[in-house]
PDB file of C-alpha atoms in Angstrom:
ATOM      1  CA  MET A 750     228.658 114.250 120.842  1.00 88.00           C
ATOM      2  CA  ALA A 751     231.077 117.162 120.492  1.00 92.00           C
ATOM      3  CA  LYS A 752     228.640 119.141 118.379  1.00 92.00           C
ATOM      4  CA  ASP A 753     225.715 118.461 120.697  1.00 90.00           C
ATOM      5  CA  SER A 754     227.743 119.522 123.743  1.00 94.00           C
ATOM      6  CA  ALA A 755     228.777 122.763 121.999  1.00 94.00           C
ATOM      7  CA  VAL A 756     225.159 123.563 121.152  1.00 94.00           C
ATOM      8  CA  LYS A 757     224.020 122.729 124.689  1.00 95.00           C
ATOM      9  CA  ALA A 758     226.737 124.889 126.268  1.00 96.00           C
ATOM     10  CA  GLN A 759     225.859 127.713 123.873  1.00 96.00           C
ATOM     11  CA  ARG A 760     222.217 127.529 124.955  1.00 95.00           C
ATOM     12  CA  GLN A 761     223.212 127.550 128.634  1.00 96.00           C
ATOM     13  CA  ALA A 762     225.442 130.604 128.136  1.00 95.00           C
ATOM     14  CA  ALA A 763     222.615 132.414 126.329  1.00 94.00           C
ATOM     15  CA  ASN A 764     220.233 131.680 129.215  1.00 94.00           C
ATOM     16  CA  GLN A 765     222.816 132.954 131.709  1.00 94.00           C
ATOM     17  CA  LEU A 766     223.259 136.140 129.689  1.00 93.00           C
ATOM     18  CA  ARG A 767     219.521 136.775 129.732  1.00 92.00           C
ATOM     19  CA  ALA A 768     219.390 136.072 133.483  1.00 92.00           C
ATOM     20  CA  ILE A 769     222.114 138.637 134.206  1.00 90.00           C
ATOM     21  CA  LEU A 770     220.356 141.148 131.974  1.00 89.00           C
ATOM     22  CA  VAL A 771     217.206 140.886 134.102  1.00 87.00           C
ATOM     23  CA  THR A 772     219.006 142.410 137.098  1.00 85.00           C
ATOM     24  CA  ALA A 773     221.072 144.895 135.086  1.00 85.00           C
ATOM     25  CA  ASP A 774     220.800 148.672 135.230  1.00 84.00           C
ATOM     26  CA  PRO A 775     217.370 149.737 133.845  1.00 85.00           C
ATOM     27  CA  THR A 776     218.962 151.834 131.107  1.00 83.00           C
ATOM     28  CA  LEU A 777     221.110 148.941 129.906  1.00 84.00           C
ATOM     29  CA  ARG A 778     218.284 146.451 130.312  1.00 86.00           C
ATOM     30  CA  GLU A 779     215.857 148.533 128.239  1.00 86.00           C
ATOM     31  CA  LYS A 780     218.504 148.940 125.555  1.00 87.00           C
ATOM     32  CA  LEU A 781     219.249 145.216 125.214  1.00 88.00           C
ATOM     33  CA  ALA A 782     216.248 143.242 126.442  1.00 82.00           C
ATOM     34  CA  THR A 783     214.151 143.673 123.275  1.00 85.00           C
ATOM     35  CA  LEU A 784     216.930 142.594 120.887  1.00 89.00           C
ATOM     36  CA  PRO A 785     216.753 139.188 119.175  1.00 90.00           C
ATOM     37  CA  SER A 786     219.349 136.628 120.209  1.00 89.00           C
ATOM     38  CA  ARG A 787     222.001 137.276 117.553  1.00 91.00           C
ATOM     39  CA  ALA A 788     221.711 141.049 117.842  1.00 92.00           C
ATOM     40  CA  LEU A 789     221.892 140.783 121.640  1.00 92.00           C
ATOM     41  CA  VAL A 790     225.141 138.813 121.476  1.00 93.00           C
ATOM     42  CA  ARG A 791     226.677 141.321 119.058  1.00 93.00           C
ATOM     43  CA  ALA A 792     225.625 144.218 121.277  1.00 91.00           C
ATOM     44  CA  CYS A 793     227.102 142.556 124.372  1.00 91.00           C
ATOM     45  CA  LEU A 794     230.375 141.982 122.522  1.00 91.00           C
ATOM     46  CA  GLU A 795     230.680 145.746 122.096  1.00 90.00           C
ATOM     47  CA  LEU A 796     230.010 146.571 125.744  1.00 85.00           C
ATOM     48  CA  SER A 797     232.782 148.387 127.603  1.00 82.00           C
ATOM     49  CA  GLU A 798     233.165 148.515 131.355  1.00 70.00           C
ATOM     50  CA  GLY A 799     233.482 152.302 131.315  1.00 63.00           C
ATOM     51  CA  ASP A 800     235.990 154.465 133.127  1.00 56.00           C
ATOM     52  CA  ASP A 801     236.836 154.740 136.817  1.00 53.00           C
ATOM     53  CA  ASP A 802     233.863 157.048 137.404  1.00 56.00           C
ATOM     54  CA  THR A 803     231.411 154.415 136.212  1.00 63.00           C
ATOM     55  CA  ASP A 804     229.228 152.819 138.855  1.00 74.00           C
ATOM     56  CA  PRO A 805     231.038 149.644 140.065  1.00 79.00           C
ATOM     57  CA  VAL A 806     227.817 147.613 139.919  1.00 81.00           C
ATOM     58  CA  ALA A 807     227.312 148.631 136.272  1.00 78.00           C
ATOM     59  CA  ARG A 808     230.910 147.689 135.483  1.00 81.00           C
ATOM     60  CA  ALA A 809     230.485 144.347 137.263  1.00 84.00           C
ATOM     61  CA  THR A 810     227.387 143.682 135.116  1.00 86.00           C
ATOM     62  CA  ARG A 811     228.859 144.677 131.764  1.00 88.00           C
ATOM     63  CA  PHE A 812     231.958 142.492 132.166  1.00 89.00           C
ATOM     64  CA  PRO A 813     230.192 139.088 132.485  1.00 91.00           C
ATOM     65  CA  LEU A 814     227.751 140.082 129.733  1.00 92.00           C
ATOM     66  CA  ARG A 815     230.662 140.590 127.354  1.00 93.00           C
ATOM     67  CA  MET A 816     232.416 137.419 128.526  1.00 94.00           C
ATOM     68  CA  LEU A 817     229.282 135.331 128.031  1.00 95.00           C
ATOM     69  CA  ALA A 818     228.776 136.820 124.575  1.00 95.00           C
ATOM     70  CA  GLU A 819     232.355 135.855 123.672  1.00 95.00           C
ATOM     71  CA  ARG A 820     231.733 132.342 124.954  1.00 96.00           C
ATOM     72  CA  ILE A 821     228.553 132.065 122.879  1.00 96.00           C
ATOM     73  CA  GLU A 822     230.412 133.124 119.732  1.00 96.00           C
ATOM     74  CA  GLN A 823     233.223 130.636 120.386  1.00 96.00           C
ATOM     75  CA  LEU A 824     230.792 127.779 120.943  1.00 96.00           C
ATOM     76  CA  ARG A 825     228.798 128.789 117.877  1.00 96.00           C
ATOM     77  CA  ALA A 826     231.956 128.715 115.748  1.00 96.00           C
ATOM     78  CA  GLN A 827     232.891 125.286 117.154  1.00 95.00           C
ATOM     79  CA  ALA A 828     229.419 123.923 116.391  1.00 94.00           C
ATOM     80  CA  GLN A 829     229.634 125.226 112.814  1.00 94.00           C
ATOM     81  CA  VAL A 830     233.049 123.627 112.242  1.00 95.00           C
ATOM     82  CA  LEU A 831     231.833 120.306 113.635  1.00 94.00           C
ATOM     83  CA  GLU A 832     228.681 120.517 111.506  1.00 92.00           C
ATOM     84  CA  ARG A 833     230.746 121.047 108.338  1.00 93.00           C
ATOM     85  CA  ARG A 834     233.047 118.126 109.147  1.00 93.00           C
ATOM     86  CA  LEU A 835     230.062 115.945 109.943  1.00 91.00           C
ATOM     87  CA  SER A 836     228.476 116.920 106.634  1.00 91.00           C
ATOM     88  CA  ASP A 837     231.662 116.061 104.694  1.00 92.00           C
ATOM     89  CA  LEU A 838     231.907 112.709 106.471  1.00 91.00           C
ATOM     90  CA  MET A 839     228.280 111.821 105.777  1.00 91.00           C
ATOM     91  CA  ARG A 840     228.517 112.791 102.104  1.00 90.00           C
ATOM     92  CA  CYS A 841     231.686 110.746 101.697  1.00 89.00           C
ATOM     93  CA  HIS A 842     230.311 107.515 103.170  1.00 88.00           C
ATOM     94  CA  HIS A 843     226.501 107.802 102.922  1.00 90.00           C
ATOM     95  CA  PRO A 844     225.593 110.154 100.048  1.00 90.00           C
ATOM     96  CA  ARG A 845     222.233 108.504  99.390  1.00 91.00           C
ATOM     97  CA  LEU A 846     221.142 108.987 102.981  1.00 91.00           C
ATOM     98  CA  VAL A 847     221.913 112.722 103.186  1.00 91.00           C
ATOM     99  CA  ASP A 848     220.465 113.334  99.718  1.00 90.00           C
ATOM    100  CA  ALA A 849     217.061 112.091 100.870  1.00 91.00           C
ATOM    101  CA  VAL A 850     214.470 114.773 101.568  1.00 91.00           C
ATOM    102  CA  GLY A 851     214.685 116.151 105.093  1.00 92.00           C
ATOM    103  CA  ILE A 852     217.673 114.082 106.244  1.00 92.00           C
ATOM    104  CA  GLY A 853     220.466 116.465 107.202  1.00 90.00           C
ATOM    105  CA  PRO A 854     223.989 115.539 108.310  1.00 90.00           C
ATOM    106  CA  HIS A 855     223.139 115.678 112.012  1.00 91.00           C
ATOM    107  CA  SER A 856     220.039 113.481 111.751  1.00 92.00           C
ATOM    108  CA  ALA A 857     221.919 111.076 109.469  1.00 92.00           C
ATOM    109  CA  ALA A 858     224.765 110.812 111.994  1.00 92.00           C
ATOM    110  CA  VAL A 859     222.342 110.066 114.830  1.00 92.00           C
ATOM    111  CA  LEU A 860     220.633 107.284 112.857  1.00 92.00           C
ATOM    112  CA  LEU A 861     223.974 105.807 111.793  1.00 90.00           C
ATOM    113  CA  THR A 862     225.186 105.816 115.389  1.00 89.00           C
ATOM    114  CA  VAL A 863     222.179 103.742 116.418  1.00 87.00           C
ATOM    115  CA  MET A 864     222.888 101.257 113.630  1.00 86.00           C
ATOM    116  CA  GLY A 865     226.603 101.075 114.368  1.00 82.00           C
ATOM    117  CA  ASP A 866     226.164 100.548 118.085  1.00 66.00           C
ATOM    118  CA  ASN A 867     223.676  97.735 117.543  1.00 66.00           C
ATOM    119  CA  GLY A 868     225.040  95.881 114.530  1.00 62.00           C
ATOM    120  CA  ASP A 869     224.512  92.454 116.104  1.00 65.00           C
ATOM    121  CA  ARG A 870     220.889  93.279 116.944  1.00 70.00           C
ATOM    122  CA  LEU A 871     219.773  94.491 113.519  1.00 77.00           C
ATOM    123  CA  ARG A 872     218.104  91.779 111.469  1.00 82.00           C
ATOM    124  CA  GLY A 873     216.295  94.169 109.145  1.00 85.00           C
ATOM    125  CA  GLU A 874     214.465  97.453 108.887  1.00 88.00           C
ATOM    126  CA  ALA A 875     211.888  96.352 111.464  1.00 86.00           C
ATOM    127  CA  SER A 876     214.653  95.862 114.052  1.00 86.00           C
ATOM    128  CA  PHE A 877     216.028  99.295 113.236  1.00 89.00           C
ATOM    129  CA  ALA A 878     212.596 100.884 113.627  1.00 88.00           C
ATOM    130  CA  ALA A 879     212.230  99.207 117.024  1.00 86.00           C
ATOM    131  CA  LEU A 880     215.651 100.539 118.101  1.00 87.00           C
ATOM    132  CA  CYS A 881     214.480 104.036 117.130  1.00 89.00           C
ATOM    133  CA  GLY A 882     211.199 103.669 119.028  1.00 86.00           C
ATOM    134  CA  ALA A 883     209.297 104.000 115.748  1.00 86.00           C
ATOM    135  CA  SER A 884     207.678 100.561 115.649  1.00 81.00           C
ATOM    136  CA  PRO A 885     203.909 100.568 116.287  1.00 73.00           C
ATOM    137  CA  VAL A 886     202.537  99.465 119.637  1.00 70.00           C
ATOM    138  CA  GLU A 887     199.014  98.219 119.048  1.00 70.00           C
ATOM    139  CA  TYR A 888     196.201  98.347 121.569  1.00 66.00           C
ATOM    140  CA  SER A 889     192.449  97.894 121.324  1.00 67.00           C
ATOM    141  CA  SER A 890     189.548  99.834 122.736  1.00 66.00           C
ATOM    142  CA  GLY A 891     186.275  98.022 122.209  1.00 67.00           C
ATOM    143  CA  ASN A 892     186.089  97.091 118.542  1.00 71.00           C
ATOM    144  CA  LYS A 893     188.716  99.649 117.487  1.00 68.00           C
ATOM    145  CA  GLN A 894     192.390  98.986 116.963  1.00 68.00           C
ATOM    146  CA  HIS A 895     194.858 101.779 117.660  1.00 65.00           C
ATOM    147  CA  CYS A 896     198.614 102.290 117.702  1.00 63.00           C
ATOM    148  CA  ARG A 897     200.010 104.190 120.651  1.00 64.00           C
ATOM    149  CA  LEU A 898     203.311 105.975 121.214  1.00 66.00           C
ATOM    150  CA  ASN A 899     206.319 103.704 121.574  1.00 69.00           C
ATOM    151  CA  ARG A 900     208.336 105.064 124.497  1.00 74.00           C
ATOM    152  CA  GLY A 901     211.174 102.603 124.055  1.00 74.00           C
ATOM    153  CA  GLY A 902     214.192 102.687 121.812  1.00 79.00           C
ATOM    154  CA  ASN A 903     216.840 105.359 121.353  1.00 85.00           C
ATOM    155  CA  ARG A 904     215.166 108.709 121.987  1.00 89.00           C
ATOM    156  CA  GLN A 905     217.765 110.718 120.060  1.00 90.00           C
ATOM    157  CA  ALA A 906     217.100 108.606 116.982  1.00 91.00           C
ATOM    158  CA  ASN A 907     213.372 108.984 117.544  1.00 92.00           C
ATOM    159  CA  ALA A 908     213.795 112.774 117.739  1.00 93.00           C
ATOM    160  CA  ALA A 909     215.807 112.690 114.496  1.00 93.00           C
ATOM    161  CA  LEU A 910     212.983 110.809 112.762  1.00 94.00           C
ATOM    162  CA  HIS A 911     210.509 113.345 114.127  1.00 94.00           C
ATOM    163  CA  ARG A 912     212.542 116.251 112.713  1.00 95.00           C
ATOM    164  CA  ILE A 913     212.735 114.574 109.331  1.00 95.00           C
ATOM    165  CA  VAL A 914     208.965 114.046 109.267  1.00 95.00           C
ATOM    166  CA  LEU A 915     208.243 117.666 110.173  1.00 95.00           C
ATOM    167  CA  ILE A 916     210.570 118.898 107.426  1.00 95.00           C
ATOM    168  CA  ARG A 917     208.905 116.628 104.894  1.00 94.00           C
ATOM    169  CA  LEU A 918     205.437 117.731 105.954  1.00 94.00           C
ATOM    170  CA  ARG A 919     206.502 121.263 105.129  1.00 93.00           C
ATOM    171  CA  TRP A 920     208.462 120.753 101.909  1.00 93.00           C
ATOM    172  CA  ASP A 921     207.638 117.334 100.426  1.00 93.00           C
ATOM    173  CA  ALA A 922     204.431 117.170  98.367  1.00 93.00           C
ATOM    174  CA  ARG A 923     204.230 113.366  98.575  1.00 93.00           C
ATOM    175  CA  THR A 924     204.381 113.461 102.386  1.00 94.00           C
ATOM    176  CA  ARG A 925     201.720 116.179 102.580  1.00 94.00           C
ATOM    177  CA  ALA A 926     199.444 114.184 100.280  1.00 95.00           C
ATOM    178  CA  TYR A 927     199.850 111.099 102.475  1.00 94.00           C
ATOM    179  CA  TYR A 928     199.150 113.152 105.594  1.00 94.00           C
ATOM    180  CA  GLU A 929     195.960 114.644 104.151  1.00 94.00           C
ATOM    181  CA  ARG A 930     194.731 111.244 102.959  1.00 94.00           C
ATOM    182  CA  ARG A 931     195.240 109.601 106.365  1.00 93.00           C
ATOM    183  CA  VAL A 932     193.574 112.509 108.169  1.00 93.00           C
ATOM    184  CA  LEU A 933     190.512 112.087 105.922  1.00 93.00           C
ATOM    185  CA  GLU A 934     190.494 108.426 106.941  1.00 91.00           C
ATOM    186  CA  GLY A 935     190.073 109.489 110.568  1.00 89.00           C
ATOM    187  CA  LYS A 936     193.673 109.391 111.810  1.00 87.00           C
ATOM    188  CA  THR A 937     194.850 112.057 114.223  1.00 88.00           C
ATOM    189  CA  ARG A 938     197.919 114.182 113.511  1.00 91.00           C
ATOM    190  CA  ARG A 939     199.967 112.261 116.069  1.00 88.00           C
ATOM    191  CA  GLU A 940     198.973 108.915 114.581  1.00 86.00           C
ATOM    192  CA  VAL A 941     199.917 110.040 111.071  1.00 91.00           C
ATOM    193  CA  ILE A 942     203.275 111.358 112.269  1.00 92.00           C
ATOM    194  CA  ARG A 943     203.980 108.012 113.949  1.00 89.00           C
ATOM    195  CA  CYS A 944     203.220 106.247 110.671  1.00 89.00           C
ATOM    196  CA  LEU A 945     205.516 108.620 108.788  1.00 93.00           C
ATOM    197  CA  LYS A 946     208.328 108.046 111.291  1.00 93.00           C
ATOM    198  CA  ARG A 947     208.015 104.325 110.619  1.00 91.00           C
ATOM    199  CA  TYR A 948     208.278 104.936 106.874  1.00 93.00           C
ATOM    200  CA  VAL A 949     211.310 107.193 107.329  1.00 94.00           C
ATOM    201  CA  ALA A 950     213.022 104.530 109.451  1.00 93.00           C
ATOM    202  CA  ARG A 951     212.423 101.961 106.691  1.00 93.00           C
ATOM    203  CA  GLU A 952     213.753 104.313 104.012  1.00 94.00           C
ATOM    204  CA  ALA A 953     216.812 105.321 106.056  1.00 93.00           C
ATOM    205  CA  TYR A 954     217.717 101.681 106.699  1.00 92.00           C
ATOM    206  CA  ARG A 955     217.421 100.847 103.002  1.00 92.00           C
ATOM    207  CA  LEU A 956     219.558 103.831 101.946  1.00 92.00           C
ATOM    208  CA  VAL A 957     222.272 102.975 104.465  1.00 90.00           C
ATOM    209  CA  GLN A 958     222.426  99.396 103.201  1.00 88.00           C
ATOM    210  CA  GLU A 959     222.676 100.649  99.610  1.00 87.00           C
ATOM    211  CA  ASP A 960     225.518 102.999 100.544  1.00 84.00           C
ATOM    212  CA  ARG A 961     227.348 100.211 102.376  1.00 83.00           C
ATOM    213  CA  ARG A 962     227.036  97.833  99.424  1.00 83.00           C
ATOM    214  CA  SER A 963     228.292 100.552  97.097  1.00 82.00           C
ATOM    215  CA  LEU A 964     231.327 101.293  99.273  1.00 75.00           C
ATOM    216  CA  SER A 965     232.134  97.604  99.783  1.00 72.00           C
ATOM    217  CA  ARG A 966     232.458  96.922  96.060  1.00 68.00           C
ATOM    218  CA  THR A 967     236.058  96.407  95.022  1.00 50.00           C
ATOM    219  CA  PRO A 968     237.452  97.359  91.597  1.00 52.00           C
ATOM    220  CA  ALA A 969     237.533  93.655  90.725  1.00 48.00           C
ATOM    221  CA  GLU A 970     233.793  93.472  91.179  1.00 51.00           C
ATOM    222  CA  VAL A 971     233.177  96.272  88.693  1.00 47.00           C
ATOM    223  CA  PRO A 972     232.697  94.729  85.216  1.00 51.00           C
ATOM    224  CA  ASP A 973     235.393  95.548  82.670  1.00 53.00           C
ATOM    225  CA  GLU A 974     234.203  97.569  79.704  1.00 48.00           C
ATOM    226  CA  ASP A 975     235.684  95.093  77.212  1.00 50.00           C
ATOM    227  CA  GLN A 976     234.038  92.158  78.988  1.00 47.00           C
ATOM    228  CA  ALA A 977     230.732  94.011  79.070  1.00 43.00           C
TER     229      ALA A 977
END
């Protein structure tokens, strides 16, 4: 939650900076408007209000631009610190999950939050998929059977599954091969992505259970070398 709020506030500050720049002095606007986001923030950090002879409107514009740039940098630093701590926490307790292709610390944390908040409702990987809105919703049209978008479940978890699928479609050869095979069978891109989200939900649930079993093992349960 803290990381998401920092990222959201950073995005809001960036939008406010751009909005102020629209009404800025033409010379300043032409100098900054074409810069990419990171370069724009750095340039605004270096803005000075000028001396007493500077136009008061120009001074009043430069000051909030610099303040917003400072806010963006502070929020960016906070988000990075929280991301590192989240990554350390995930690797400590769920190394198998974050080692899976496409599952980063943030997506792993979102999926784990859904599981933790609904421990009494999870009876298996199918229940977890339903909580993530990744379970298929079948409907028929004539003699054809289709699966439509499931609009239920936790939408943050569903978005995390979607990000994982997109990353795998780009970098994972096995996922790309599956995608191409299902497209040749007549599936649309959206239908294939929904199938892949279901598979990712099943895999994530299995990896979490494996990590939990591994962490729950006590030294007494580990076989002694002499006994082995």
